């Protein structure tokens, strides 16, 4: 019965619980890491093993599990796992890794239909990226904030067009897939403009 396992778990000292979670995670990772269905369980045990377990291992396990969930269209589960990875990564001195997890969270939330929280995650990433030399990540964040559909108007969101312009300015001045996507998205976002000249030039 589930109550039996709960009683045994609660009776186990916290330090011993963390050690057991760590041992389970390592064993599962050794034998089942290649099996997508087990990745969330591996992440679950690594996260519960903190701080006994190395934070880097917990973060990486949660990130892999989150990406697996998103790839399988389980967007809410992916967002939950990205959030767990973000929480675990706070103890790591790796700002770019933190930003990459925020981008993953924003993408998962957007796919799940939670536009407001998705935009908030992308904006958090953008604020951090302004201090980092990572133009490709900035472009990814701006495109994520602006939305997946290239033809959508900016509407009442006054941040879409400035963020897309800033991302274009930050990219190296050469041909790239990201530059094309940014130019196309900016042209779509500017569909409310009276003049078509700027939109046509971007297109």
PDB file of N, CA and C in Angstrom, residues 10 34 36 89 134 138:
ATOM      1  N   UNK A  10       9.236   8.591   5.293  1.00  0.00           N
ATOM      2  CA  UNK A  10       9.255   9.645   6.310  1.00  0.00           C
ATOM      3  C   UNK A  10      10.104   9.259   7.516  1.00  0.00           C
ATOM      4  N   UNK A  34      19.868   5.758 -21.781  1.00  0.00           N
ATOM      5  CA  UNK A  34      19.519   5.809 -23.201  1.00  0.00           C
ATOM      6  C   UNK A  34      18.026   5.634 -23.444  1.00  0.00           C
ATOM      7  N   UNK A  36      14.438   6.918 -23.138  1.00  0.00           N
ATOM      8  CA  UNK A  36      13.805   8.227 -22.915  1.00  0.00           C
ATOM      9  C   UNK A  36      12.808   8.195 -21.757  1.00  0.00           C
ATOM     10  N   UNK A  89      20.339  25.091 -10.611  1.00  0.00           N
ATOM     11  CA  UNK A  89      21.516  25.741 -11.195  1.00  0.00           C
ATOM     12  C   UNK A  89      21.919  27.015 -10.465  1.00  0.00           C
ATOM     13  N   UNK A 134      26.936  36.965 -26.226  1.00  0.00           N
ATOM     14  CA  UNK A 134      26.295  35.765 -26.780  1.00  0.00           C
ATOM     15  C   UNK A 134      25.175  36.197 -27.727  1.00  0.00           C
ATOM     16  N   UNK A 138      21.001  35.758 -27.674  1.00  0.00           N
ATOM     17  CA  UNK A 138      20.116  36.926 -27.617  1.00  0.00           C
ATOM     18  C   UNK A 138      19.083  36.846 -28.733  1.00  0.00           C
TER      19      UNK A 138
END
